CSV table of C-alpha atoms (C1' of nucleotides) in Angstrom, one decimal:
chain,number,residue,atom,x,y,z
A,1,MET,CA,32.9,12.9,-33.6
A,2,PRO,CA,31.3,10.1,-35.7
A,3,ASP,CA,28.3,10.7,-38.0
A,4,ASN,CA,25.4,8.5,-36.9
A,5,ARG,CA,23.6,8.8,-40.1
A,6,THR,CA,26.2,7.8,-42.6
A,7,MET,CA,28.6,5.7,-40.4
A,8,VAL,CA,26.3,3.0,-39.4
A,9,LYS,CA,28.1,0.0,-38.0
A,10,ARG,CA,29.7,0.3,-34.6
A,11,THR,CA,32.0,-1.9,-32.6
A,12,ARG,CA,30.8,-4.3,-30.0
A,13,GLU,CA,31.3,-2.0,-27.2
A,14,GLU,CA,29.6,0.8,-29.0
A,15,ALA,CA,26.7,-1.6,-29.6
A,16,GLN,CA,26.5,-2.3,-25.9
A,17,ALA,CA,26.5,1.3,-25.1
A,18,THR,CA,23.7,1.7,-27.6
A,19,ARG,CA,21.8,-1.0,-25.8
A,20,GLU,CA,22.3,0.7,-22.5
A,21,SER,CA,21.2,4.0,-23.7
A,22,LEU,CA,18.1,2.4,-25.2
A,23,LEU,CA,17.4,1.0,-21.7
A,24,ALA,CA,17.7,4.4,-20.1
A,25,ALA,CA,15.7,6.1,-22.7
A,26,ALA,CA,13.0,3.5,-22.3
A,27,LEU,CA,12.9,4.0,-18.6
A,28,GLN,CA,12.5,7.7,-19.0
A,29,VAL,CA,9.8,7.4,-21.8
A,30,PHE,CA,8.0,4.7,-19.9
A,31,ARG,CA,7.8,6.9,-16.9
A,32,GLU,CA,6.6,10.0,-18.8
A,33,ARG,CA,4.0,8.4,-21.1
A,34,GLY,CA,3.3,5.0,-19.5
A,35,VAL,CA,4.5,1.7,-20.9
A,36,ALA,CA,1.3,1.0,-23.1
A,37,HIS,CA,1.3,4.6,-24.6
A,38,THR,CA,5.0,4.5,-25.3
A,39,ARG,CA,5.8,4.6,-29.0
A,40,LEU,CA,9.1,2.8,-29.8
A,41,VAL,CA,10.0,5.9,-32.0
A,42,ASP,CA,10.0,8.0,-29.0
A,43,VAL,CA,12.4,5.6,-27.2
A,44,ALA,CA,14.6,5.5,-30.3
A,45,GLU,CA,14.9,9.2,-30.7
A,46,ARG,CA,15.5,9.8,-26.9
A,47,ALA,CA,18.4,7.4,-27.3
A,48,GLY,CA,19.5,9.1,-30.5
A,49,VAL,CA,18.9,6.1,-32.8
A,50,THR,CA,16.0,4.8,-34.9
A,51,ARG,CA,13.6,2.1,-34.3
A,52,GLY,CA,15.8,-0.2,-36.3
A,53,ALA,CA,18.2,-0.3,-33.3
A,54,ILE,CA,15.4,-1.3,-30.9
A,55,TYR,CA,14.3,-4.1,-33.1
A,56,TRP,CA,17.8,-5.3,-33.4
A,57,HIS,CA,18.4,-5.5,-29.7
A,58,PHE,CA,15.0,-6.6,-28.6
A,59,ARG,CA,12.2,-8.5,-30.3
A,60,ASP,CA,9.4,-6.0,-29.3
A,61,LYS,CA,8.2,-3.7,-26.6
A,62,ALA,CA,7.5,-6.4,-24.1
A,63,GLU,CA,11.0,-7.7,-24.3
A,64,LEU,CA,12.4,-4.2,-23.9
A,65,PHE,CA,10.3,-3.7,-20.9
A,66,GLN,CA,11.5,-7.0,-19.5
A,67,ALA,CA,15.1,-6.0,-20.0
A,68,VAL,CA,14.6,-2.6,-18.4
A,69,CYS,CA,13.0,-4.4,-15.4
A,70,GLU,CA,15.8,-7.0,-15.1
A,71,HIS,CA,18.5,-4.3,-15.5
A,72,GLY,CA,17.4,-1.9,-12.8
A,73,THR,CA,15.9,-4.1,-10.2
A,74,LEU,CA,17.6,-4.2,-6.8
A,75,PRO,CA,19.6,-7.4,-6.4
A,76,VAL,CA,17.1,-9.1,-4.1
A,77,GLU,CA,18.9,-12.4,-3.9
A,78,ALA,CA,22.2,-10.8,-3.1
A,79,LEU,CA,20.6,-8.7,-0.4
A,80,LEU,CA,18.8,-11.8,1.0
A,81,ALA,CA,22.1,-13.9,1.0
A,82,GLU,CA,24.1,-11.1,2.5
A,83,ALA,CA,21.6,-10.4,5.3
A,84,SER,CA,21.0,-14.0,6.2
A,85,GLN,CA,24.7,-14.7,6.7
A,86,SER,CA,25.6,-11.5,8.6
A,87,ILE,CA,23.6,-11.5,11.8
A,88,GLN,CA,22.7,-15.1,12.3
A,89,ARG,CA,21.9,-14.6,16.0
A,90,ASP,CA,19.4,-11.7,15.7
A,91,PRO,CA,16.7,-12.6,13.1
A,92,LEU,CA,14.8,-9.4,13.8
A,93,ALA,CA,17.7,-7.2,13.2
A,94,THR,CA,18.3,-9.1,10.0
A,95,VAL,CA,14.8,-8.3,8.8
A,96,ARG,CA,15.2,-4.7,9.8
A,97,GLN,CA,18.4,-4.4,7.9
A,98,LEU,CA,17.0,-6.0,4.8
A,99,ALA,CA,14.0,-3.7,4.7
A,100,LEU,CA,16.1,-0.7,5.5
A,101,MET,CA,18.5,-1.3,2.7
A,102,ALA,CA,15.7,-1.5,0.1
A,103,LEU,CA,14.2,1.8,1.4
A,104,ILE,CA,17.6,3.5,1.5
A,105,GLN,CA,18.4,2.2,-2.0
A,106,LEU,CA,15.0,3.7,-3.2
A,107,ALA,CA,15.6,7.0,-1.4
A,108,GLN,CA,19.1,7.6,-2.8
A,109,HIS,CA,19.0,6.4,-6.4
A,110,ALA,CA,17.0,8.2,-9.1
A,111,ASP,CA,17.0,5.2,-11.4
A,112,THR,CA,15.5,3.1,-8.7
A,113,GLN,CA,12.8,5.7,-8.1
A,114,ALA,CA,12.1,5.8,-11.8
A,115,MET,CA,11.9,1.9,-11.9
A,116,PHE,CA,9.4,1.7,-9.1
A,117,ASP,CA,7.4,4.7,-10.5
A,118,VAL,CA,7.0,2.8,-13.8
A,119,ILE,CA,6.3,-0.5,-12.0
A,120,PHE,CA,3.7,1.0,-9.7
A,121,HIS,CA,2.0,3.7,-11.6
A,122,LYS,CA,2.9,3.7,-15.2
A,123,CYS,CA,2.4,0.1,-16.2
A,124,GLU,CA,-0.5,-2.4,-16.8
A,125,PHE,CA,0.3,-5.9,-15.7
A,126,THR,CA,-1.6,-7.9,-18.5
A,127,GLU,CA,-1.0,-11.0,-20.3
A,128,GLU,CA,1.7,-9.8,-22.6
A,129,LEU,CA,4.0,-8.9,-19.7
A,130,ALA,CA,3.5,-12.4,-18.3
A,131,PRO,CA,7.3,-13.2,-18.0
A,132,VAL,CA,7.8,-9.9,-16.0
A,133,VAL,CA,4.9,-10.8,-13.7
A,134,ALA,CA,6.2,-14.4,-13.2
A,135,LYS,CA,9.6,-13.2,-12.3
A,136,ASN,CA,8.2,-10.6,-9.9
A,137,ASP,CA,6.0,-13.2,-8.2
A,138,ALA,CA,8.9,-15.6,-7.9
A,139,ASP,CA,11.1,-12.9,-6.3
A,140,ARG,CA,8.4,-11.8,-4.0
A,141,ASP,CA,7.6,-15.3,-2.8
A,142,ALA,CA,11.2,-16.1,-2.2
A,143,CYS,CA,11.6,-13.0,-0.2
A,144,LEU,CA,8.5,-13.6,1.7
A,145,SER,CA,9.2,-17.1,2.7
A,146,ARG,CA,12.7,-16.1,3.8
A,147,VAL,CA,11.4,-13.4,5.9
A,148,GLN,CA,8.8,-15.7,7.5
A,149,GLN,CA,11.7,-18.1,8.4
A,150,LEU,CA,13.4,-15.2,10.1
A,151,PHE,CA,10.2,-14.4,12.0
A,152,ASP,CA,9.9,-18.0,13.0
A,153,GLN,CA,13.4,-17.9,14.3
A,154,ALA,CA,12.5,-14.7,16.2
A,155,VAL,CA,9.7,-16.5,17.8
A,156,ALA,CA,11.9,-19.4,18.7
A,157,SER,CA,14.4,-17.2,20.3
A,158,GLY,CA,11.8,-15.3,22.2
A,159,GLN,CA,12.2,-12.0,20.3
A,160,LEU,CA,8.5,-12.3,19.2
A,161,PRO,CA,5.6,-13.6,21.3
A,162,PRO,CA,4.9,-17.4,20.9
A,163,ASP,CA,1.4,-17.0,19.5
A,164,THR,CA,2.7,-14.7,16.6
A,165,ASP,CA,1.1,-15.7,13.3
A,166,THR,CA,4.4,-15.4,11.3
A,167,LEU,CA,2.6,-15.7,8.0
A,168,LEU,CA,0.5,-12.7,8.8
A,169,ALA,CA,3.4,-10.8,10.1
A,170,THR,CA,5.2,-11.3,6.9
A,171,HIS,CA,2.2,-10.2,4.8
A,172,GLY,CA,1.9,-7.1,7.0
A,173,LEU,CA,5.6,-6.2,6.7
A,174,HIS,CA,5.5,-6.8,2.9
A,175,ALA,CA,2.3,-4.6,2.5
A,176,TYR,CA,4.0,-1.9,4.7
A,177,MET,CA,7.2,-2.0,2.4
A,178,VAL,CA,5.1,-2.0,-0.7
A,179,GLY,CA,2.8,0.9,0.5
A,180,LEU,CA,5.8,3.0,1.5
A,181,MET,CA,7.5,2.7,-1.8
A,182,HIS,CA,4.3,3.0,-3.7
A,183,GLU,CA,3.3,6.3,-2.1
A,184,TRP,CA,6.7,7.8,-1.6
A,185,VAL,CA,7.6,7.8,-5.2
A,186,LEU,CA,4.5,9.7,-5.9
A,187,SER,CA,5.7,12.7,-3.8
A,188,PRO,CA,9.4,12.2,-2.6
A,189,GLN,CA,9.3,15.6,-1.3
A,190,SER,CA,6.7,14.7,1.3
A,191,TYR,CA,9.2,13.5,3.8
A,192,ASP,CA,12.8,12.4,3.9
A,193,LEU,CA,12.7,8.6,3.3
A,194,ALA,CA,16.4,8.0,4.0
A,195,ALA,CA,16.1,9.5,7.4
A,196,CYS,CA,12.8,8.2,8.3
A,197,ALA,CA,13.0,4.7,7.1
A,198,GLY,CA,14.5,3.4,10.4
A,199,PRO,CA,12.0,4.8,12.6
A,200,LEU,CA,9.0,3.8,10.2
A,201,LEU,CA,10.3,0.3,10.2
A,202,ASP,CA,10.9,0.3,14.0
A,203,THR,CA,7.3,1.3,14.6
A,204,TYR,CA,6.0,-1.7,12.8
A,205,LEU,CA,8.5,-4.1,14.3
A,206,SER,CA,7.8,-2.9,17.8
A,207,GLY,CA,4.1,-3.5,17.1
A,208,LEU,CA,4.9,-7.0,16.1
A,209,ALA,CA,6.7,-7.5,19.5
A,210,THR,CA,4.0,-6.0,21.6
A,211,ARG,CA,0.8,-7.1,19.8
A,212,PRO,CA,1.5,-9.6,17.1
A,213,PRO,CA,-1.2,-10.5,14.6
A,214,VAL,CA,-3.1,-13.6,15.3
A,215,CYS,CA,-5.8,-14.8,12.9
A,216,ARG,CA,-8.1,-15.8,15.8
A,217,PRO,CA,-8.1,-12.5,17.8
A,218,ARG,CA,-7.0,-13.5,21.3
A,219,THR,CA,-9.2,-12.9,24.3
A,220,ILE,CA,-6.8,-10.3,25.8
B,1,MET,CA,-38.9,-8.8,-25.3
B,2,PRO,CA,-37.8,-5.7,-27.1
B,3,ASP,CA,-35.5,-6.2,-30.2
B,4,ASN,CA,-32.3,-4.2,-29.7
B,5,ARG,CA,-31.4,-4.1,-33.3
B,6,THR,CA,-34.5,-2.6,-34.8
B,7,MET,CA,-36.1,-0.9,-31.9
B,8,VAL,CA,-33.4,1.7,-31.1
B,9,LYS,CA,-34.6,4.4,-28.9
B,10,ARG,CA,-35.3,3.5,-25.1
B,11,THR,CA,-37.0,5.3,-22.4
B,12,ARG,CA,-34.9,7.3,-19.8
B,13,GLU,CA,-34.8,4.4,-17.3
B,14,GLU,CA,-33.6,1.9,-20.0
B,15,ALA,CA,-30.8,4.5,-21.1
B,16,GLN,CA,-29.8,4.6,-17.4
B,17,ALA,CA,-29.7,1.0,-17.2
B,18,THR,CA,-27.6,1.0,-20.4
B,19,ARG,CA,-25.2,3.4,-18.8
B,20,GLU,CA,-24.9,1.2,-15.8
B,21,SER,CA,-24.2,-1.9,-17.8
B,22,LEU,CA,-21.6,0.0,-19.8
B,23,LEU,CA,-19.9,0.8,-16.5
B,24,ALA,CA,-20.0,-2.8,-15.3
B,25,ALA,CA,-18.7,-4.0,-18.6
B,26,ALA,CA,-15.9,-1.4,-18.6
B,27,LEU,CA,-14.8,-2.5,-15.2
B,28,GLN,CA,-14.6,-6.1,-16.3
B,29,VAL,CA,-12.8,-5.5,-19.5
B,30,PHE,CA,-10.5,-3.0,-17.9
B,31,ARG,CA,-9.6,-5.7,-15.4
B,32,GLU,CA,-9.0,-8.3,-18.0
B,33,ARG,CA,-7.1,-6.4,-20.7
B,34,GLY,CA,-5.8,-3.3,-18.9
B,35,VAL,CA,-7.2,0.2,-19.4
B,36,ALA,CA,-4.9,1.2,-22.2
B,37,HIS,CA,-5.3,-2.0,-24.1
B,38,THR,CA,-9.0,-2.1,-23.8
B,39,ARG,CA,-10.9,-1.5,-27.0
B,40,LEU,CA,-14.2,0.2,-26.7
B,41,VAL,CA,-15.8,-2.3,-29.0
B,42,ASP,CA,-15.1,-5.0,-26.4
B,43,VAL,CA,-16.9,-2.9,-23.7
B,44,ALA,CA,-19.7,-2.3,-26.0
B,45,GLU,CA,-20.1,-6.1,-26.8
B,46,ARG,CA,-19.8,-7.0,-23.3
B,47,ALA,CA,-22.6,-4.7,-22.4
B,48,GLY,CA,-24.7,-5.9,-25.4
B,49,VAL,CA,-24.6,-2.6,-27.3
B,50,THR,CA,-22.4,-1.0,-30.0
B,51,ARG,CA,-19.8,1.7,-29.7
B,52,GLY,CA,-22.5,4.2,-30.5
B,53,ALA,CA,-23.9,3.8,-27.1
B,54,ILE,CA,-20.6,4.5,-25.4
B,55,TYR,CA,-19.9,7.7,-27.5
B,56,TRP,CA,-23.5,8.8,-26.6
B,57,HIS,CA,-23.0,8.4,-22.8
B,58,PHE,CA,-19.3,9.3,-22.6
B,59,ARG,CA,-17.0,11.5,-24.6
B,60,ASP,CA,-14.1,9.1,-24.8
B,61,LYS,CA,-12.3,6.2,-22.9
B,62,ALA,CA,-10.9,8.6,-20.4
B,63,GLU,CA,-14.4,9.9,-19.5
B,64,LEU,CA,-15.6,6.4,-19.3
B,65,PHE,CA,-12.7,5.5,-16.9
B,66,GLN,CA,-13.5,8.4,-14.8
B,67,ALA,CA,-17.0,7.5,-14.6
B,68,VAL,CA,-16.1,3.9,-13.5
B,69,CYS,CA,-13.8,5.4,-10.8
B,70,GLU,CA,-16.4,7.7,-9.4
B,71,HIS,CA,-19.2,5.1,-9.6
B,72,GLY,CA,-17.5,2.3,-7.7
B,73,THR,CA,-15.2,4.1,-5.1
B,74,LEU,CA,-15.9,3.7,-1.6
B,75,PRO,CA,-17.6,6.8,-0.1
B,76,VAL,CA,-14.6,8.3,1.6
B,77,GLU,CA,-16.3,11.5,2.8
B,78,ALA,CA,-19.1,9.6,4.1
B,79,LEU,CA,-16.9,7.3,6.0
B,80,LEU,CA,-14.9,10.2,7.4
B,81,ALA,CA,-17.9,12.2,8.5
B,82,GLU,CA,-19.4,9.2,10.1
B,83,ALA,CA,-16.3,8.1,11.9
B,84,SER,CA,-15.4,11.5,13.1
B,85,GLN,CA,-18.7,12.1,14.7
B,86,SER,CA,-19.2,8.7,16.2
B,87,ILE,CA,-16.4,8.3,18.8
B,88,GLN,CA,-15.4,11.8,19.6
B,89,ARG,CA,-13.5,10.8,22.8
B,90,ASP,CA,-11.3,8.0,21.4
B,91,PRO,CA,-9.4,9.3,18.4
B,92,LEU,CA,-7.3,6.0,18.0
B,93,ALA,CA,-10.4,4.0,18.0
B,94,THR,CA,-11.9,6.3,15.3
B,95,VAL,CA,-8.8,5.9,13.1
B,96,ARG,CA,-8.9,2.0,13.6
B,97,GLN,CA,-12.7,1.9,12.7
B,98,LEU,CA,-12.0,4.1,9.5
B,99,ALA,CA,-9.2,1.8,8.3
B,100,LEU,CA,-11.1,-1.4,9.3
B,101,MET,CA,-14.3,-0.5,7.4
B,102,ALA,CA,-12.2,0.2,4.3
B,103,LEU,CA,-10.5,-3.3,4.4
B,104,ILE,CA,-13.9,-5.0,5.3
B,105,GLN,CA,-15.4,-3.3,2.3
B,106,LEU,CA,-12.6,-4.4,0.1
B,107,ALA,CA,-12.8,-8.0,1.5
B,108,GLN,CA,-16.6,-8.4,1.0
B,109,HIS,CA,-17.4,-6.8,-2.3
B,110,ALA,CA,-16.3,-8.1,-5.6
B,111,ASP,CA,-16.8,-4.8,-7.3
B,112,THR,CA,-14.6,-3.1,-4.9
B,113,GLN,CA,-11.8,-5.7,-5.5
B,114,ALA,CA,-12.2,-5.2,-9.2
B,115,MET,CA,-11.9,-1.5,-8.8
B,116,PHE,CA,-8.8,-1.7,-6.7
B,117,ASP,CA,-7.3,-4.4,-9.1
B,118,VAL,CA,-7.7,-2.0,-12.0
B,119,ILE,CA,-6.5,1.1,-10.1
B,120,PHE,CA,-3.4,-0.7,-8.7
B,121,HIS,CA,-2.5,-3.1,-11.5
B,122,LYS,CA,-4.3,-2.5,-14.6
B,123,CYS,CA,-4.0,1.2,-15.2
B,124,GLU,CA,-1.4,3.7,-16.3
B,125,PHE,CA,-1.7,7.1,-14.6
B,126,THR,CA,-0.6,9.4,-17.2
B,127,GLU,CA,-1.7,12.9,-18.4
B,128,GLU,CA,-5.0,11.8,-20.2
B,129,LEU,CA,-6.2,10.4,-16.9
B,130,ALA,CA,-5.4,13.7,-15.1
B,131,PRO,CA,-8.8,14.4,-13.8
B,132,VAL,CA,-9.0,11.0,-12.1
B,133,VAL,CA,-5.5,11.5,-10.7
B,134,ALA,CA,-6.5,14.8,-9.4
B,135,LYS,CA,-9.5,13.6,-7.7
B,136,ASN,CA,-7.5,10.8,-6.2
B,137,ASP,CA,-5.0,13.1,-4.8
B,138,ALA,CA,-7.6,15.5,-3.3
B,139,ASP,CA,-9.4,12.5,-1.6
B,140,ARG,CA,-6.1,11.1,-0.4
B,141,ASP,CA,-4.9,14.4,1.0
B,142,ALA,CA,-8.2,15.1,2.7
B,143,CYS,CA,-8.2,11.6,4.3
B,144,LEU,CA,-4.6,12.0,5.4
B,145,SER,CA,-5.0,15.4,7.0
B,146,ARG,CA,-8.1,14.2,8.8
B,147,VAL,CA,-6.2,11.2,10.1
B,148,GLN,CA,-3.3,13.4,11.2
B,149,GLN,CA,-5.8,15.5,13.1
B,150,LEU,CA,-7.0,12.4,14.9
B,151,PHE,CA,-3.4,11.4,15.7
B,152,ASP,CA,-2.8,14.9,17.1
B,153,GLN,CA,-5.8,14.5,19.3
B,154,ALA,CA,-4.5,11.1,20.4
B,155,VAL,CA,-1.2,12.8,21.4
B,156,ALA,CA,-3.0,15.4,23.3
B,157,SER,CA,-5.1,13.0,25.2
B,158,GLY,CA,-2.2,10.8,26.1
B,159,GLN,CA,-3.1,7.9,23.8
B,160,LEU,CA,0.2,8.3,21.8
B,161,PRO,CA,3.5,9.5,23.2
B,162,PRO,CA,4.2,13.2,23.2
B,163,ASP,CA,7.1,13.0,20.8
B,164,THR,CA,5.1,11.3,18.2
B,165,ASP,CA,5.7,12.7,14.7
B,166,THR,CA,2.0,12.5,13.6
B,167,LEU,CA,2.8,13.3,10.0
B,168,LEU,CA,5.0,10.4,9.7
B,169,ALA,CA,2.6,8.1,11.6
B,170,THR,CA,-0.1,9.2,9.1
B,171,HIS,CA,2.1,8.5,6.2
B,172,GLY,CA,3.0,5.1,7.7
B,173,LEU,CA,-0.6,4.1,8.3
B,174,HIS,CA,-1.6,5.2,4.8
B,175,ALA,CA,1.3,3.2,3.3
B,176,TYR,CA,0.3,0.1,5.3
B,177,MET,CA,-3.4,0.4,4.1
B,178,VAL,CA,-2.3,0.9,0.5
B,179,GLY,CA,0.1,-2.0,0.6
B,180,LEU,CA,-2.4,-4.3,2.2
B,181,MET,CA,-5.0,-3.6,-0.5
B,182,HIS,CA,-2.4,-3.5,-3.2
B,183,GLU,CA,-1.1,-7.0,-2.4
B,184,TRP,CA,-4.3,-8.7,-1.1
B,185,VAL,CA,-6.1,-8.0,-4.4
B,186,LEU,CA,-3.3,-10.0,-6.2
B,187,SER,CA,-4.1,-13.1,-4.2
B,188,PRO,CA,-7.2,-12.9,-2.2
B,189,GLN,CA,-6.9,-16.5,-1.2
B,190,SER,CA,-3.6,-15.9,0.5
B,191,TYR,CA,-5.2,-15.0,3.8
B,192,ASP,CA,-8.7,-14.1,5.1
B,193,LEU,CA,-8.6,-10.3,5.0
B,194,ALA,CA,-11.9,-9.8,6.7
B,195,ALA,CA,-10.9,-11.8,9.7
B,196,CYS,CA,-7.2,-10.6,9.8
B,197,ALA,CA,-7.9,-6.9,9.1
B,198,GLY,CA,-8.4,-6.0,12.9
B,199,PRO,CA,-5.3,-7.8,14.1
B,200,LEU,CA,-3.2,-6.5,11.3
B,201,LEU,CA,-4.2,-2.9,12.1
B,202,ASP,CA,-3.8,-3.4,15.8
B,203,THR,CA,-0.2,-4.5,15.2
B,204,TYR,CA,0.6,-1.1,13.6
B,205,LEU,CA,-1.4,1.0,16.1
B,206,SER,CA,0.3,-0.8,19.0
B,207,GLY,CA,3.6,0.0,17.4
B,208,LEU,CA,2.6,3.7,17.3
B,209,ALA,CA,1.8,3.6,21.0
B,210,THR,CA,5.0,1.9,22.1
B,211,ARG,CA,7.6,3.2,19.5
B,212,PRO,CA,6.2,6.1,17.5
B,213,PRO,CA,8.2,7.4,14.5
B,214,VAL,CA,10.2,10.6,15.1
B,215,CYS,CA,12.3,11.9,12.3
B,216,ARG,CA,15.3,12.6,14.4
B,217,PRO,CA,15.8,9.1,16.0
B,218,ARG,CA,15.7,9.6,19.7
B,219,THR,CA,18.6,8.6,21.8
B,220,ILE,CA,16.6,5.8,23.7
C,1,DC,C1',42.3,-9.2,-48.2
C,2,DA,C1',38.0,-11.3,-49.3
C,3,DA,C1',33.8,-13.1,-47.1
C,4,DT,C1',30.8,-12.8,-43.8
C,5,DT,C1',28.4,-10.9,-40.1
C,6,DT,C1',27.1,-7.1,-37.2
C,7,DA,C1',24.6,-3.1,-36.3
C,8,DC,C1',21.9,-0.4,-37.5
C,9,DA,C1',18.8,3.1,-41.1
C,10,DT,C1',15.1,3.3,-44.2
C,11,DT,C1',11.0,2.1,-46.5
C,12,DC,C1',6.7,0.0,-46.9
C,13,DA,C1',2.2,-2.2,-46.2
C,14,DC,C1',-1.0,-3.6,-43.2
C,15,DG,C1',-4.4,-3.6,-39.5
C,16,DC,C1',-6.7,-1.6,-36.2
C,17,DA,C1',-8.9,1.5,-33.0
C,18,DT,C1',-10.7,5.9,-32.9
C,19,DG,C1',-13.8,9.7,-33.8
C,20,DT,C1',-17.3,11.6,-36.5
C,21,DA,C1',-21.1,11.7,-39.5
C,22,DT,C1',-25.3,10.1,-40.4
C,23,DG,C1',-29.6,7.4,-40.3
C,24,DC,C1',-33.3,5.5,-37.9
C,25,DT,C1',-36.7,4.6,-34.5
C,26,DT,C1',-39.1,5.6,-30.4
C,27,DT,C1',-40.0,8.9,-26.4
C,28,DT,C1',-41.3,12.9,-24.7
C,29,DA,C1',-42.9,17.4,-24.8
C,30,DT,C1',-46.5,20.7,-26.3
D,1,DA,C1',-51.1,14.9,-33.1
D,2,DT,C1',-47.1,16.8,-34.4
D,3,DA,C1',-42.6,18.5,-33.7
D,4,DA,C1',-38.6,17.9,-31.4
D,5,DA,C1',-35.2,15.5,-29.1
D,6,DA,C1',-33.3,11.3,-27.1
D,7,DG,C1',-31.0,6.9,-27.7
D,8,DC,C1',-28.7,4.3,-29.9
D,9,DA,C1',-26.9,1.6,-34.7
D,10,DT,C1',-24.3,1.8,-38.8
D,11,DA,C1',-21.1,3.4,-42.1
D,12,DC,C1',-17.0,5.9,-43.2
D,13,DA,C1',-12.7,8.2,-43.1
D,14,DT,C1',-8.5,8.9,-40.8
D,15,DG,C1',-4.2,8.4,-38.7
D,16,DC,C1',-1.0,5.8,-36.3
D,17,DG,C1',2.0,2.4,-34.7
D,18,DT,C1',3.8,-1.9,-35.7
D,19,DG,C1',6.6,-5.4,-37.8
D,20,DA,C1',8.8,-7.1,-41.7
D,21,DA,C1',11.6,-6.3,-45.6
D,22,DT,C1',15.3,-4.3,-47.5
D,23,DG,C1',19.4,-1.4,-47.7
D,24,DT,C1',24.1,-0.5,-46.3
D,25,DA,C1',28.5,0.3,-44.4
D,26,DA,C1',31.7,-0.8,-41.1
D,27,DA,C1',33.8,-4.4,-38.3
D,28,DT,C1',35.1,-8.8,-37.7
D,29,DT,C1',36.8,-13.4,-39.1
D,30,DG,C1',39.7,-16.6,-41.5
DNA sequence: CAATTTACATTCACGCATGTATGCTTTTAT
DNA sequence: ATAAAAGCATACATGCGTGAATGTAAATTG
């Protein structure tokens, strides 16, 4: 068992392990104290090192936070690519599958729950976190435009009514997803997300089919 | 025109005006810099006073934030009481009216937008803001249980299917509302919330009527 | 096997935001 | 009118977190 105080230098793999444990420790401390109130010494101690290790692997707290975000985020692009190639003929089912996988991922992985808890409730999105915000916005816009494409296809194929405002429908679904995650991480015991995600999604999608949003409310 | 530097003491009404301007200034600076990164000197300067005025009216930053929240929040109880007494025979319409008023309020008042922007994106909910969190939770639970009562009435009166899981339906609607506000304040120009709030709500409520959430997915 | 680089630990100085103490002037109460 | 208190401004002390500088020993490299 190596002595961390005297035996300083580690091999490359050990250094990578140090980096990983720093990311995990940062996620925990961020969740407990909030990002802005987190002191780097707490992160270091949680990971069993000193601040020197943090300043070696990351420039400052902002870069550490950015690394935490990029490390733990669910692979949106992969999900999008996979879902869009799988069921080409049923765009609504594709959307459903996409959203369902995200919710299931959240329900089943503690790290994902911690990530979204930090992002939603333990973080201030200000100027110094601009790169993270920019990446989030880019991912969100890509996801939203892809979903809107799917909704357009659903309209074309008759799965959704012809007067559907697909932009509004997309914003609505996105809001629904964000709200479900936002609130569920606050009290995961309030209901079984993994079991209820499907029915919850079906309720909204059924609403899209029977009474789709149109900006000019139609006269019955 | 009184000199603020030499003439220190003000009348009671002037002191109240100072307090109000401090709340307004705090809301602005919170939105710009984030709550945790806000320096009290910035709030004071924005209000045209010094930190002494803040420490006279409030104990510390946490109490100032709490006052900002209680000052600007939409009167939930009043809305609930009003809506529950108005349309006793149409519980679904009552829920719709309740949610619609909240969205319209957000869409039309800049202060409300600032409040929710701070609450959702410029604030870390940690231990020191415990009283605010507690009050938020209490308000939310009260609102949720009231909405669930209305959904129960809707089931009893046949407006919703008999196998509706009203708890899930309530969580779903709440998530929808939270998500709509959470995302719309990020880019209010993305769509006209005041005009689209009704159709967006109707989509979800229609989904509730045609395919309500049930935790054990029913076998068609 | 030397030279260099890696991967941290340790130390230090600095700024900065906070909280408190105190002073000062005008209301307000009596 | 006089005492008391309200409503701030100013000054001060304090701690705390950061970032940079430096130290150091093991691990690579050639």
